GROMACS .gro file of C-alpha atoms in nm:
model
  189
    1UNK     CA    1  -1.919  -3.101  -1.204
    2UNK     CA    2  -1.552  -2.995  -1.160
    3UNK     CA    3  -1.622  -2.872  -0.799
    4UNK     CA    4  -1.787  -3.199  -0.690
    5UNK     CA    5  -1.489  -3.398  -0.848
    6UNK     CA    6  -1.251  -3.210  -0.631
    7UNK     CA    7  -1.449  -3.204  -0.319
    8UNK     CA    8  -1.582  -3.560  -0.314
    9UNK     CA    9  -1.933  -3.684  -0.351
   10UNK     CA   10  -2.036  -3.647   0.008
   11UNK     CA   11  -1.915  -3.268   0.051
   12UNK     CA   12  -2.172  -3.005   0.076
   13UNK     CA   13  -2.109  -2.719  -0.170
   14UNK     CA   14  -2.340  -2.434  -0.294
   15UNK     CA   15  -2.409  -2.633  -0.618
   16UNK     CA   16  -2.508  -2.932  -0.414
   17UNK     CA   17  -2.754  -2.719  -0.215
   18UNK     CA   18  -2.891  -2.578  -0.542
   19UNK     CA   19  -2.934  -2.935  -0.670
   20UNK     CA   20  -3.117  -3.038  -0.351
   21UNK     CA   21  -3.344  -2.730  -0.374
   22UNK     CA   22  -3.432  -2.798  -0.734
   23UNK     CA   23  -3.518  -3.164  -0.648
   24UNK     CA   24  -3.732  -3.056  -0.357
   25UNK     CA   25  -3.941  -2.830  -0.591
   26UNK     CA   26  -3.990  -3.107  -0.838
   27UNK     CA   27  -3.719  -3.009  -1.089
   28UNK     CA   28  -3.473  -3.279  -1.182
   29UNK     CA   29  -3.174  -3.041  -1.178
   30UNK     CA   30  -3.132  -2.653  -1.182
   31UNK     CA   31  -3.082  -2.484  -1.501
   32UNK     CA   32  -2.744  -2.357  -1.631
   33UNK     CA   33  -2.889  -1.989  -1.609
   34UNK     CA   34  -2.984  -2.051  -1.239
   35UNK     CA   35  -2.640  -2.169  -1.159
   36UNK     CA   36  -2.475  -1.873  -1.340
   37UNK     CA   37  -2.692  -1.632  -1.158
   38UNK     CA   38  -2.641  -1.809  -0.832
   39UNK     CA   39  -2.257  -1.796  -0.871
   40UNK     CA   40  -2.275  -1.432  -0.964
   41UNK     CA   41  -2.483  -1.367  -0.647
   42UNK     CA   42  -2.220  -1.557  -0.437
   43UNK     CA   43  -1.929  -1.391  -0.603
   44UNK     CA   44  -2.056  -1.045  -0.586
   45UNK     CA   45  -2.145  -1.071  -0.238
   46UNK     CA   46  -1.789  -1.208  -0.140
   47UNK     CA   47  -1.609  -0.945  -0.361
   48UNK     CA   48  -1.803  -0.651  -0.210
   49UNK     CA   49  -1.741  -0.764   0.131
   50UNK     CA   50  -2.093  -0.847   0.247
   51UNK     CA   51  -1.976  -1.213   0.311
   52UNK     CA   52  -2.132  -1.545   0.278
   53UNK     CA   53  -2.290  -1.583   0.617
   54UNK     CA   54  -2.640  -1.509   0.528
   55UNK     CA   55  -2.666  -1.693   0.210
   56UNK     CA   56  -3.028  -1.798   0.156
   57UNK     CA   57  -2.981  -1.877  -0.217
   58UNK     CA   58  -3.209  -2.172  -0.190
   59UNK     CA   59  -3.512  -1.952  -0.116
   60UNK     CA   60  -3.438  -1.680  -0.373
   61UNK     CA   61  -3.561  -1.670  -0.738
   62UNK     CA   62  -3.327  -1.615  -1.013
   63UNK     CA   63  -3.474  -1.264  -1.053
   64UNK     CA   64  -3.415  -1.177  -0.689
   65UNK     CA   65  -3.059  -1.306  -0.699
   66UNK     CA   66  -2.979  -1.105  -1.014
   67UNK     CA   67  -3.136  -0.783  -0.857
   68UNK     CA   68  -2.937  -0.844  -0.536
   69UNK     CA   69  -2.626  -0.909  -0.737
   70UNK     CA   70  -2.679  -0.578  -0.939
   71UNK     CA   71  -2.727  -0.379  -0.609
   72UNK     CA   72  -2.410  -0.530  -0.459
   73UNK     CA   73  -2.195  -0.453  -0.755
   74UNK     CA   74  -2.344  -0.091  -0.785
   75UNK     CA   75  -2.287  -0.019  -0.405
   76UNK     CA   76  -1.927  -0.179  -0.436
   77UNK     CA   77  -1.860   0.053  -0.723
   78UNK     CA   78  -1.999   0.350  -0.558
   79UNK     CA   79  -1.782   0.268  -0.240
   80UNK     CA   80  -1.470   0.226  -0.459
   81UNK     CA   81  -1.538   0.578  -0.609
   82UNK     CA   82  -1.581   0.736  -0.272
   83UNK     CA   83  -1.251   0.593  -0.144
   84UNK     CA   84  -1.091   0.711  -0.485
   85UNK     CA   85  -1.228   1.058  -0.395
   86UNK     CA   86  -1.104   1.065  -0.051
   87UNK     CA   87  -0.747   0.952  -0.146
   88UNK     CA   88  -0.762   1.217  -0.424
   89UNK     CA   89  -0.854   1.490  -0.172
   90UNK     CA   90  -0.567   1.378   0.057
   91UNK     CA   91  -0.315   1.375  -0.234
   92UNK     CA   92  -0.430   1.720  -0.350
   93UNK     CA   93  -0.373   1.858  -0.013
   94UNK     CA   94  -0.010   1.769  -0.023
   95UNK     CA   95   0.008   1.960  -0.367
   96UNK     CA   96  -0.170   2.262  -0.234
   97UNK     CA   97   0.142   2.453  -0.147
   98UNK     CA   98   0.295   2.420  -0.495
   99UNK     CA   99  -0.042   2.514  -0.647
  100UNK     CA  100  -0.091   2.818  -0.427
  101UNK     CA  101   0.265   2.948  -0.489
  102UNK     CA  102   0.214   2.896  -0.848
  103UNK     CA  103  -0.109   3.100  -0.823
  104UNK     CA  104   0.053   3.380  -0.637
  105UNK     CA  105   0.342   3.391  -0.875
  106UNK     CA  106   0.095   3.407  -1.184
  107UNK     CA  107  -0.098   3.687  -1.012
  108UNK     CA  108   0.225   3.885  -0.942
  109UNK     CA  109   0.352   3.842  -1.311
  110UNK     CA  110  -0.012   3.931  -1.452
  111UNK     CA  111  -0.031   4.246  -1.227
  112UNK     CA  112   0.316   4.356  -1.342
  113UNK     CA  113   0.206   4.304  -1.700
  114UNK     CA  114   0.476   4.051  -1.777
  115UNK     CA  115   0.417   3.921  -2.132
  116UNK     CA  116   0.240   3.586  -2.166
  117UNK     CA  117   0.544   3.425  -2.344
  118UNK     CA  118   0.762   3.511  -2.043
  119UNK     CA  119   0.507   3.389  -1.785
  120UNK     CA  120   0.463   3.053  -1.969
  121UNK     CA  121   0.865   3.003  -1.968
  122UNK     CA  122   0.855   3.102  -1.591
  123UNK     CA  123   0.582   2.845  -1.514
  124UNK     CA  124   0.758   2.569  -1.733
  125UNK     CA  125   1.079   2.638  -1.543
  126UNK     CA  126   0.915   2.607  -1.194
  127UNK     CA  127   0.724   2.295  -1.285
  128UNK     CA  128   1.058   2.152  -1.432
  129UNK     CA  129   1.251   2.242  -1.122
  130UNK     CA  130   0.989   2.078  -0.902
  131UNK     CA  131   1.006   1.755  -1.099
  132UNK     CA  132   1.383   1.738  -1.081
  133UNK     CA  133   1.399   1.827  -0.724
  134UNK     CA  134   1.152   1.549  -0.626
  135UNK     CA  135   1.328   1.308  -0.853
  136UNK     CA  136   1.673   1.396  -0.686
  137UNK     CA  137   1.529   1.366  -0.345
  138UNK     CA  138   1.383   1.029  -0.413
  139UNK     CA  139   1.703   0.909  -0.576
  140UNK     CA  140   1.895   1.010  -0.270
  141UNK     CA  141   1.652   0.835  -0.026
  142UNK     CA  142   1.665   0.514  -0.225
  143UNK     CA  143   2.047   0.518  -0.245
  144UNK     CA  144   2.061   0.516   0.137
  145UNK     CA  145   1.924   0.156   0.130
  146UNK     CA  146   2.220   0.019  -0.085
  147UNK     CA  147   2.569  -0.068   0.013
  148UNK     CA  148   2.831   0.206  -0.022
  149UNK     CA  149   3.011   0.020  -0.303
  150UNK     CA  150   2.685   0.000  -0.501
  151UNK     CA  151   2.589   0.370  -0.421
  152UNK     CA  152   2.930   0.471  -0.555
  153UNK     CA  153   2.892   0.262  -0.861
  154UNK     CA  154   2.541   0.390  -0.935
  155UNK     CA  155   2.640   0.764  -0.853
  156UNK     CA  156   2.923   0.744  -1.102
  157UNK     CA  157   2.684   0.587  -1.369
  158UNK     CA  158   2.410   0.837  -1.315
  159UNK     CA  159   2.647   1.133  -1.311
  160UNK     CA  160   2.851   1.070  -1.622
  161UNK     CA  161   2.904   1.443  -1.664
  162UNK     CA  162   3.213   1.426  -1.441
  163UNK     CA  163   3.380   1.235  -1.721
  164UNK     CA  164   3.335   1.542  -1.952
  165UNK     CA  165   3.529   1.778  -1.725
  166UNK     CA  166   3.887   1.754  -1.807
  167UNK     CA  167   4.034   1.810  -1.470
  168UNK     CA  168   3.828   1.550  -1.306
  169UNK     CA  169   3.965   1.282  -1.538
  170UNK     CA  170   4.289   1.298  -1.354
  171UNK     CA  171   4.131   1.252  -1.017
  172UNK     CA  172   4.103   0.919  -0.828
  173UNK     CA  173   3.762   0.735  -0.841
  174UNK     CA  174   3.693   0.785  -0.459
  175UNK     CA  175   3.714   1.170  -0.494
  176UNK     CA  176   3.483   1.154  -0.792
  177UNK     CA  177   3.234   0.942  -0.597
  178UNK     CA  178   3.235   1.172  -0.310
  179UNK     CA  179   3.195   1.471  -0.534
  180UNK     CA  180   2.891   1.333  -0.729
  181UNK     CA  181   2.729   1.208  -0.396
  182UNK     CA  182   2.723   1.568  -0.255
  183UNK     CA  183   2.633   1.744  -0.582
  184UNK     CA  184   2.285   1.892  -0.614
  185UNK     CA  185   2.160   1.974  -0.959
  186UNK     CA  186   2.014   2.327  -0.983
  187UNK     CA  187   1.825   2.419  -1.303
  188UNK     CA  188   1.902   2.765  -1.443
  189UNK     CA  189   1.777   2.910  -1.763
   0.00000   0.00000   0.00000
């Protein structure tokens, strides 16, 4: 096959081992189904991380290889799910403060009998403010990694509001760059 043509005829591969095993049992050559199941067994053991140190594919039947492959894939999926849950718990721990503050805020508004429409607007405002604050903080962090000239150019491009204020149009660009670099956006409604 293709593997043998790359490796050379004298190289021992899993396919040549399968061929020799088939010949020792009296078969002329292993069936395509047997080779597909053997390759699935090999791939699933490598993918899941079991490794290929204890491969005894020669003495396993097709059914055994298929069952072990299924168990390996199931165990790998279970393990991936567990890691995902753990990462989710750690991530949720970082969001706990905001969630707790929102819960407390909602309780206060509910206890004070603030109308639902106003409570919803307050929640939307706080969520939007949180998103804008984190975006502004990440933008500022990333801008520390670029050269001052690029930072100035990007800041002017991102803060095009400065062009709409008539008395800033007369100012030099260095002043405008300094102004937009220290400006924090605060959302008021």
